[in-house]
PDB file of C-alpha atoms in Angstrom:
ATOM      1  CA  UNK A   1     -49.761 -10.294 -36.476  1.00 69.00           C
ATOM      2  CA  UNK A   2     -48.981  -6.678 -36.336  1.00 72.00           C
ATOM      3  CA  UNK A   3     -50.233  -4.673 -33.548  1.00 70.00           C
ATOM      4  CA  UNK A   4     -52.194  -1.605 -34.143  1.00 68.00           C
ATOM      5  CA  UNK A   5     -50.239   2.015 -33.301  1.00 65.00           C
ATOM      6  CA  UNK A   6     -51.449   4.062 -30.435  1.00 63.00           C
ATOM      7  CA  UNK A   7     -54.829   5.909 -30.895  1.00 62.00           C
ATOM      8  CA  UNK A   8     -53.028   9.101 -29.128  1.00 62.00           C
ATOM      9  CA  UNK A   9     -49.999  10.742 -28.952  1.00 57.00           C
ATOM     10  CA  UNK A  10     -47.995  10.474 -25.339  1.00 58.00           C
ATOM     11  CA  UNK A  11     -47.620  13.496 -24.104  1.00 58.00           C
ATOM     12  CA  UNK A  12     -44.473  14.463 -22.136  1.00 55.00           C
ATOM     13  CA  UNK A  13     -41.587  12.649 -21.344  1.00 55.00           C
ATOM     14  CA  UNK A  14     -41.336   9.044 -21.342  1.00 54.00           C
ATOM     15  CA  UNK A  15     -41.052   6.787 -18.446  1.00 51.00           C
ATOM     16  CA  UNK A  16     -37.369   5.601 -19.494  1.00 52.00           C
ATOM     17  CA  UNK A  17     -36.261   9.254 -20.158  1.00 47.00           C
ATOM     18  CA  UNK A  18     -37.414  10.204 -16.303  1.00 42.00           C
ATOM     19  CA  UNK A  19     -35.224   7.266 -14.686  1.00 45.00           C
ATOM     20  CA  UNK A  20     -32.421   8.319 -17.126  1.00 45.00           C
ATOM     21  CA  UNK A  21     -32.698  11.560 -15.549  1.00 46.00           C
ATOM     22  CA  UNK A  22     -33.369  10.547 -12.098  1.00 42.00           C
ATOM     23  CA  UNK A  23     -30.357   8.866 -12.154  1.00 43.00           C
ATOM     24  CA  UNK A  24     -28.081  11.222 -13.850  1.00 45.00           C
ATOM     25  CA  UNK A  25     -29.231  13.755 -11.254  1.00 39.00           C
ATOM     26  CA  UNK A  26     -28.115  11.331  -8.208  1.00 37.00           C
ATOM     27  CA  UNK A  27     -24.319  10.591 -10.174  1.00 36.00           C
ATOM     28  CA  UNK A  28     -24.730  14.819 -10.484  1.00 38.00           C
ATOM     29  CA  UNK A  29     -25.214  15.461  -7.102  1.00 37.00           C
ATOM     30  CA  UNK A  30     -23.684  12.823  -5.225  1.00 37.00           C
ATOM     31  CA  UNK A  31     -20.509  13.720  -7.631  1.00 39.00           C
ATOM     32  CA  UNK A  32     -21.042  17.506  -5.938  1.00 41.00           C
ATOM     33  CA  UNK A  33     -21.152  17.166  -2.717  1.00 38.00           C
ATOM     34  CA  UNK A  34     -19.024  19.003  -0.357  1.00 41.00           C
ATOM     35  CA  UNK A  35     -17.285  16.182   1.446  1.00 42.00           C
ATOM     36  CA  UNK A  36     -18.400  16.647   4.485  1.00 44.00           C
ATOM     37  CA  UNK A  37     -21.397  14.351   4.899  1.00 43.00           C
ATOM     38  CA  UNK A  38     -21.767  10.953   5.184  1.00 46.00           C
ATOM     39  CA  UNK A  39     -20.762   9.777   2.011  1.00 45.00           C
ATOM     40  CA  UNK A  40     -16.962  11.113   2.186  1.00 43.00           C
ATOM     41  CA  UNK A  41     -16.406   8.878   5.512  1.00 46.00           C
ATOM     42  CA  UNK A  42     -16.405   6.098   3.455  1.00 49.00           C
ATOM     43  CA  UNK A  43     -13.066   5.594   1.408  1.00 70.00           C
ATOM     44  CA  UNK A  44     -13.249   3.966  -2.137  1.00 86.00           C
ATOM     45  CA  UNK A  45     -11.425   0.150  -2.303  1.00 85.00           C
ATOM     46  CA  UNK A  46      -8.274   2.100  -4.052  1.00 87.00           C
ATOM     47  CA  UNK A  47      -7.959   3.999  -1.066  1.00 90.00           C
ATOM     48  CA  UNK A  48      -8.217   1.961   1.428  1.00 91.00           C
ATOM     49  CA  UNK A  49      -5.373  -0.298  -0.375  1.00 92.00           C
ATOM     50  CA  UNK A  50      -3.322   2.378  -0.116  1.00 93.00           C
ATOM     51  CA  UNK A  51      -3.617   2.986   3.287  1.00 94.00           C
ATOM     52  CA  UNK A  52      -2.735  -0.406   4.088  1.00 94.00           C
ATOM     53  CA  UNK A  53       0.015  -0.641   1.700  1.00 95.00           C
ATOM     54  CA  UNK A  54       1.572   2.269   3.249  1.00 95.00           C
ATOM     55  CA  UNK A  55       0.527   1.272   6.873  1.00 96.00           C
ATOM     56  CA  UNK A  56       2.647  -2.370   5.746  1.00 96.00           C
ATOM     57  CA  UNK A  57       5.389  -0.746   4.372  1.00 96.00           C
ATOM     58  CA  UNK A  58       6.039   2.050   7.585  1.00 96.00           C
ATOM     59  CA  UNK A  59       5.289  -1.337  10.007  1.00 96.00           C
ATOM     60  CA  UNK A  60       8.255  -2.927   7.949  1.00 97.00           C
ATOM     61  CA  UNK A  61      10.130  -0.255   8.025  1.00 96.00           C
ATOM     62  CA  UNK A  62       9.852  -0.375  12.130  1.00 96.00           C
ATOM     63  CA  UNK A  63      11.163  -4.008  11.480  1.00 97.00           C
ATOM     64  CA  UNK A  64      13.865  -2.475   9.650  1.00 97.00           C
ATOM     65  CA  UNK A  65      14.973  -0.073  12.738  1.00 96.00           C
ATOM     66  CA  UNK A  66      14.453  -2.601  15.155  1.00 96.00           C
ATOM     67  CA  UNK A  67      16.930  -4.982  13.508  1.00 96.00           C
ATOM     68  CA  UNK A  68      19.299  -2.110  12.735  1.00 96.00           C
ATOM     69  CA  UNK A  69      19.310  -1.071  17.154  1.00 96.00           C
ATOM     70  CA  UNK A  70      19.885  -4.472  17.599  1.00 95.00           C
ATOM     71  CA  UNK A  71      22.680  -5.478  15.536  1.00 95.00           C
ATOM     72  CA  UNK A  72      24.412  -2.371  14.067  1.00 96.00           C
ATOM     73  CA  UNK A  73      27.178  -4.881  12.393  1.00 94.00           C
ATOM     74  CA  UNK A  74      24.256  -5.045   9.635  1.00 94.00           C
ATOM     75  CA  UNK A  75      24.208  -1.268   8.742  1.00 95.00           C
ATOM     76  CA  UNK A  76      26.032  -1.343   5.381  1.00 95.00           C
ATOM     77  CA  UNK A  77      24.356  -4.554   4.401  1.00 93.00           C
ATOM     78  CA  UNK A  78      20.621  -3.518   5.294  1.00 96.00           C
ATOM     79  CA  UNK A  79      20.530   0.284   5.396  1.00 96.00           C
ATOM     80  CA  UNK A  80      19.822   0.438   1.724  1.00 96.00           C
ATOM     81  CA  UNK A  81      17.458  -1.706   1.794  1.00 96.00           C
ATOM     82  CA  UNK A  82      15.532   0.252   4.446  1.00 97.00           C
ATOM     83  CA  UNK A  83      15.966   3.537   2.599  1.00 97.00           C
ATOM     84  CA  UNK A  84      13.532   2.002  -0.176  1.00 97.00           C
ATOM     85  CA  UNK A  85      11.189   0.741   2.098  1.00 97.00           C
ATOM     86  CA  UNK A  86      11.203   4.181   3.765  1.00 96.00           C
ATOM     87  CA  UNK A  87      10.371   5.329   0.131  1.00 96.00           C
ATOM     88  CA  UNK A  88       8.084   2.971  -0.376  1.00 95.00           C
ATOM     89  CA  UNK A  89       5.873   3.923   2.507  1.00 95.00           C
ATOM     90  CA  UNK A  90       6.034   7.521   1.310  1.00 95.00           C
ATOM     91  CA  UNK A  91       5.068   6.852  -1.771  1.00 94.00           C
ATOM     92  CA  UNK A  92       2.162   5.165  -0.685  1.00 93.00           C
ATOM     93  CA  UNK A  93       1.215   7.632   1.941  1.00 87.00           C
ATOM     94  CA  UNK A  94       1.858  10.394  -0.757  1.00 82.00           C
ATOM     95  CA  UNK A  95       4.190  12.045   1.139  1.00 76.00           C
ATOM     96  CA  UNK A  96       7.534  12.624  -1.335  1.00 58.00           C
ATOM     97  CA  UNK A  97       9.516  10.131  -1.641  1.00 53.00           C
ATOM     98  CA  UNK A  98      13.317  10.374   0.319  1.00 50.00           C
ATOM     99  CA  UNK A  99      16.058  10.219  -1.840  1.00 48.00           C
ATOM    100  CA  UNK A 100      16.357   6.706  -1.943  1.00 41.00           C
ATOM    101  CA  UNK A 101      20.268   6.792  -3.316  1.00 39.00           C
ATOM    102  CA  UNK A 102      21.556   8.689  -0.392  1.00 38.00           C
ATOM    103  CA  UNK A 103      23.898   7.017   1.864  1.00 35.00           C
ATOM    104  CA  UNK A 104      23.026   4.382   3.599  1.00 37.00           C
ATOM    105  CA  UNK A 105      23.759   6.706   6.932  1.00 38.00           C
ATOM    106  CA  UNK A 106      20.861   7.604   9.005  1.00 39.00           C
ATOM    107  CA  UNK A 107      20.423  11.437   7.221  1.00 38.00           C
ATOM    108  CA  UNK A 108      18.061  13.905   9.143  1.00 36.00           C
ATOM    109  CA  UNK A 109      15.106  12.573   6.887  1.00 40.00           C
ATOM    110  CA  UNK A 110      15.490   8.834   7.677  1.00 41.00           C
ATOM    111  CA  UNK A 111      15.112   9.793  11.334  1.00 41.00           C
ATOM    112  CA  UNK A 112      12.194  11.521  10.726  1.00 42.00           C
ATOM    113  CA  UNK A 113      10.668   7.989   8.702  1.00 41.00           C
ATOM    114  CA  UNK A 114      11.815   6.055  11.563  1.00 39.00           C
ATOM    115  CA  UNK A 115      10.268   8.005  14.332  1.00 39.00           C
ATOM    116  CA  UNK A 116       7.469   7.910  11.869  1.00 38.00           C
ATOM    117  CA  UNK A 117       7.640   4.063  11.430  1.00 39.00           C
ATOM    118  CA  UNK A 118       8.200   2.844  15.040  1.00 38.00           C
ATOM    119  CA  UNK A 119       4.999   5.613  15.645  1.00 36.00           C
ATOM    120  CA  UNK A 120       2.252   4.050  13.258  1.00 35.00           C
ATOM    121  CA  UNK A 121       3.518   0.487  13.554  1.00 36.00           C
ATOM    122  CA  UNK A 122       3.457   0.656  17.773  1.00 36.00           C
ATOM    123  CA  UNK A 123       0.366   2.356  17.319  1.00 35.00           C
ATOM    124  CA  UNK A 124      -1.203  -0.661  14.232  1.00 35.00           C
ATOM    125  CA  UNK A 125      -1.833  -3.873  14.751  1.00 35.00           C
ATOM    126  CA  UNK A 126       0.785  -4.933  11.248  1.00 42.00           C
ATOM    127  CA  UNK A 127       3.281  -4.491  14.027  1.00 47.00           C
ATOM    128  CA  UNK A 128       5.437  -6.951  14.790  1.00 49.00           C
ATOM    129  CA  UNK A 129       5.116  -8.314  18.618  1.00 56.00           C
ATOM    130  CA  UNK A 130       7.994 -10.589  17.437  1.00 78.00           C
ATOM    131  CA  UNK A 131      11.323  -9.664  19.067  1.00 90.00           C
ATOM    132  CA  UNK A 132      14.112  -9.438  17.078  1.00 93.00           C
ATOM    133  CA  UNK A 133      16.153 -12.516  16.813  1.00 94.00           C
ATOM    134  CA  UNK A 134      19.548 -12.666  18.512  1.00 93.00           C
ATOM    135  CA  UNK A 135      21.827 -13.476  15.774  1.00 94.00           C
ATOM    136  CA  UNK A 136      22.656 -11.234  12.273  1.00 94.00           C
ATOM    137  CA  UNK A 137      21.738 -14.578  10.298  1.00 94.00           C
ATOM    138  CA  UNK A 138      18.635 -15.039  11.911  1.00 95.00           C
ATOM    139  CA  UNK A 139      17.725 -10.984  11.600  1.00 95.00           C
ATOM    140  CA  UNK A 140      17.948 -10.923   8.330  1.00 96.00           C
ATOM    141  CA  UNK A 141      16.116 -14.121   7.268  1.00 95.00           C
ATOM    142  CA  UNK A 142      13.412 -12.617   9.872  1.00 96.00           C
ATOM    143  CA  UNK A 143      13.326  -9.288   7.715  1.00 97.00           C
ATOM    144  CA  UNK A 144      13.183 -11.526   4.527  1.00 96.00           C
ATOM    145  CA  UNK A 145      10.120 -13.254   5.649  1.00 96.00           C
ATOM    146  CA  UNK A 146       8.620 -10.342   6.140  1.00 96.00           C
ATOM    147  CA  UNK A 147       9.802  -8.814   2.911  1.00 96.00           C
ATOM    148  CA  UNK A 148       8.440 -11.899   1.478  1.00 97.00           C
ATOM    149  CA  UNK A 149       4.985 -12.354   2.759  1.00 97.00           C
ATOM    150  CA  UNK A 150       4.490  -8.568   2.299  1.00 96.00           C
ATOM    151  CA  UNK A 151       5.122  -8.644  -1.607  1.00 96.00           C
ATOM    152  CA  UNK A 152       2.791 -11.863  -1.974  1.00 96.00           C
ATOM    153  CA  UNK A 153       0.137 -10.122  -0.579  1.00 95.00           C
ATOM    154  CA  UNK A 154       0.837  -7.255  -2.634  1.00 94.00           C
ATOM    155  CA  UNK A 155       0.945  -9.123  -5.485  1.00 93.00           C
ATOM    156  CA  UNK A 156      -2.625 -11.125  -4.996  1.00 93.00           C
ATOM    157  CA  UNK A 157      -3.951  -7.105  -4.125  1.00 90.00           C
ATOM    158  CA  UNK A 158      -3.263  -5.928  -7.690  1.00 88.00           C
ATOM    159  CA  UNK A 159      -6.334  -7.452  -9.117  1.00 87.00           C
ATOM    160  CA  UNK A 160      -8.369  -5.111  -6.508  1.00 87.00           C
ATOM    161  CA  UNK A 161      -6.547  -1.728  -7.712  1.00 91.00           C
ATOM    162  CA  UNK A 162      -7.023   0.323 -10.537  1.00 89.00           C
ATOM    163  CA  UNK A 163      -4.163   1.140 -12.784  1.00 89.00           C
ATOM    164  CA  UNK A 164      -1.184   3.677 -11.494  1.00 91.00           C
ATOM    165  CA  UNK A 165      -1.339   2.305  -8.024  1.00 93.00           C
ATOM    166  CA  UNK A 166      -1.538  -1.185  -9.010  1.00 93.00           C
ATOM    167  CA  UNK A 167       1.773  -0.298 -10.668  1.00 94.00           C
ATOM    168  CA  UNK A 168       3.003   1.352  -7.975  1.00 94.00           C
ATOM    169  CA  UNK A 169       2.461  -1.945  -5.811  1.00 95.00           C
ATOM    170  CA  UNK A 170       3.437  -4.230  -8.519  1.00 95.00           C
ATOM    171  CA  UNK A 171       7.145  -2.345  -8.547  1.00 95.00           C
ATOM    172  CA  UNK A 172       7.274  -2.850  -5.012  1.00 96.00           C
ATOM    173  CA  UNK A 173       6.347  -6.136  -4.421  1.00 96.00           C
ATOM    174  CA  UNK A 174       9.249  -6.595  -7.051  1.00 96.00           C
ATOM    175  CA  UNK A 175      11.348  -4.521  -4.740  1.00 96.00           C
ATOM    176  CA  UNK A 176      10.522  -6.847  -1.973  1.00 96.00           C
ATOM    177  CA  UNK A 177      11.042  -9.794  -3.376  1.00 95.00           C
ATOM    178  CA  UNK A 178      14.510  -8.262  -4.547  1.00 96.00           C
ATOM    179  CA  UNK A 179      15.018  -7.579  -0.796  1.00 96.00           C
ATOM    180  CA  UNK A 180      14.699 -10.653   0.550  1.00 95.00           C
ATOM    181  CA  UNK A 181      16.731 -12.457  -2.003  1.00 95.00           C
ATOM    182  CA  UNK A 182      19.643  -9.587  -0.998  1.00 94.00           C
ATOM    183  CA  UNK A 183      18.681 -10.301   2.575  1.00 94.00           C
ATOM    184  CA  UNK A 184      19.630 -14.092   2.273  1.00 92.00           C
ATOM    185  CA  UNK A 185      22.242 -13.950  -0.444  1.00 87.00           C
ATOM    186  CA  UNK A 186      24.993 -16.053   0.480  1.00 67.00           C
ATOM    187  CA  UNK A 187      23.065 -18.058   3.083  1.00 66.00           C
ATOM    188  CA  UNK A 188      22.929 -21.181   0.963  1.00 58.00           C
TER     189      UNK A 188
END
């Protein structure tokens, strides 16, 4: 059975064209806003990973210093090693990045990361209340648990972030998984 047509032409717009519009106008205006009201206080998911990532990365870079004032025989070994993570934390703070092949000396810039690492990591709870153990053996396998546990959980947060910084955290979760294999090379 076929149902009749209207007996009279609709005028104006249609019920679905008004919510299309109504909601075009919200994405419109929601999409202007100044940033300064309520809705900028709240950070998108992307964000907030990277906020974490880089709070991780300058909390294991305090880890880093902590183990290098406590047994300076390490320097050459780790130092390297703790130049990437410094670049890894400015990367994801988008700061720009140290030159990561400089020597593994302390240069003016590192200082400034570490100050900047012992900072936000005595100031975050990712610190580590741990104390650093007593021999060079046991330091490093302490840094490569860390380096460890840090890339696993970057690696299960890559399904949660869109494309260029999932990247960025899929390199260095491969960087710290590199690390900790360096870290306990020769142990075995």
């Amino acid at each position: 059975m076929s149902y009749p047509p209207p007996s009279r032409a609709r005028s104006g717009p249609r019920r679905r064209a008004l919510l299309a519009s109504a909601a075009g106008a919200a994405v419109l205006l929601a999409g202007c806003t100044s940033g300064t009201g309520p809705a900028s206080t709240v950070s998108s998911p992307s964000a907030r990973a990277r906020k974490r990532a880089a709070a991780d990365s300058t909390a294991l870079l305090a880890r880093y210093d902590a183990v290098l004032a406590a047994h300076p025989g390490l320097t050459e070994r780790i130092s390297p090693l703790r130049a990437a993570v410094a670049a890894h934390a400015a990367a994801f703070d988008g700061r720009a990045t140290p030159n990561a092949s400089a020597s593994p000396t302390a240069s003016p810039s590192d200082k400034d990361d570490a100050k900047h690492g012992k900072k936000a990591a005595s100031a975050g709870p990712s610190a580590s209340p741990d104390p650093v153990p007593t021999t060079e053996k046991d330091a490093r396998a302490w840094l490569a648990t860390a380096e460890r546990t840090l890339a696993d959980r970057r690696a299960r947060a890559l399904l949660d972030v869109p494309g260029e910084l999932a990247r960025l955290m899929a390199s260095v979760a491969a960087a710290g998984a590199a690390h900790a294999f360096v870290l306990t090379e020769g142990d075995k």
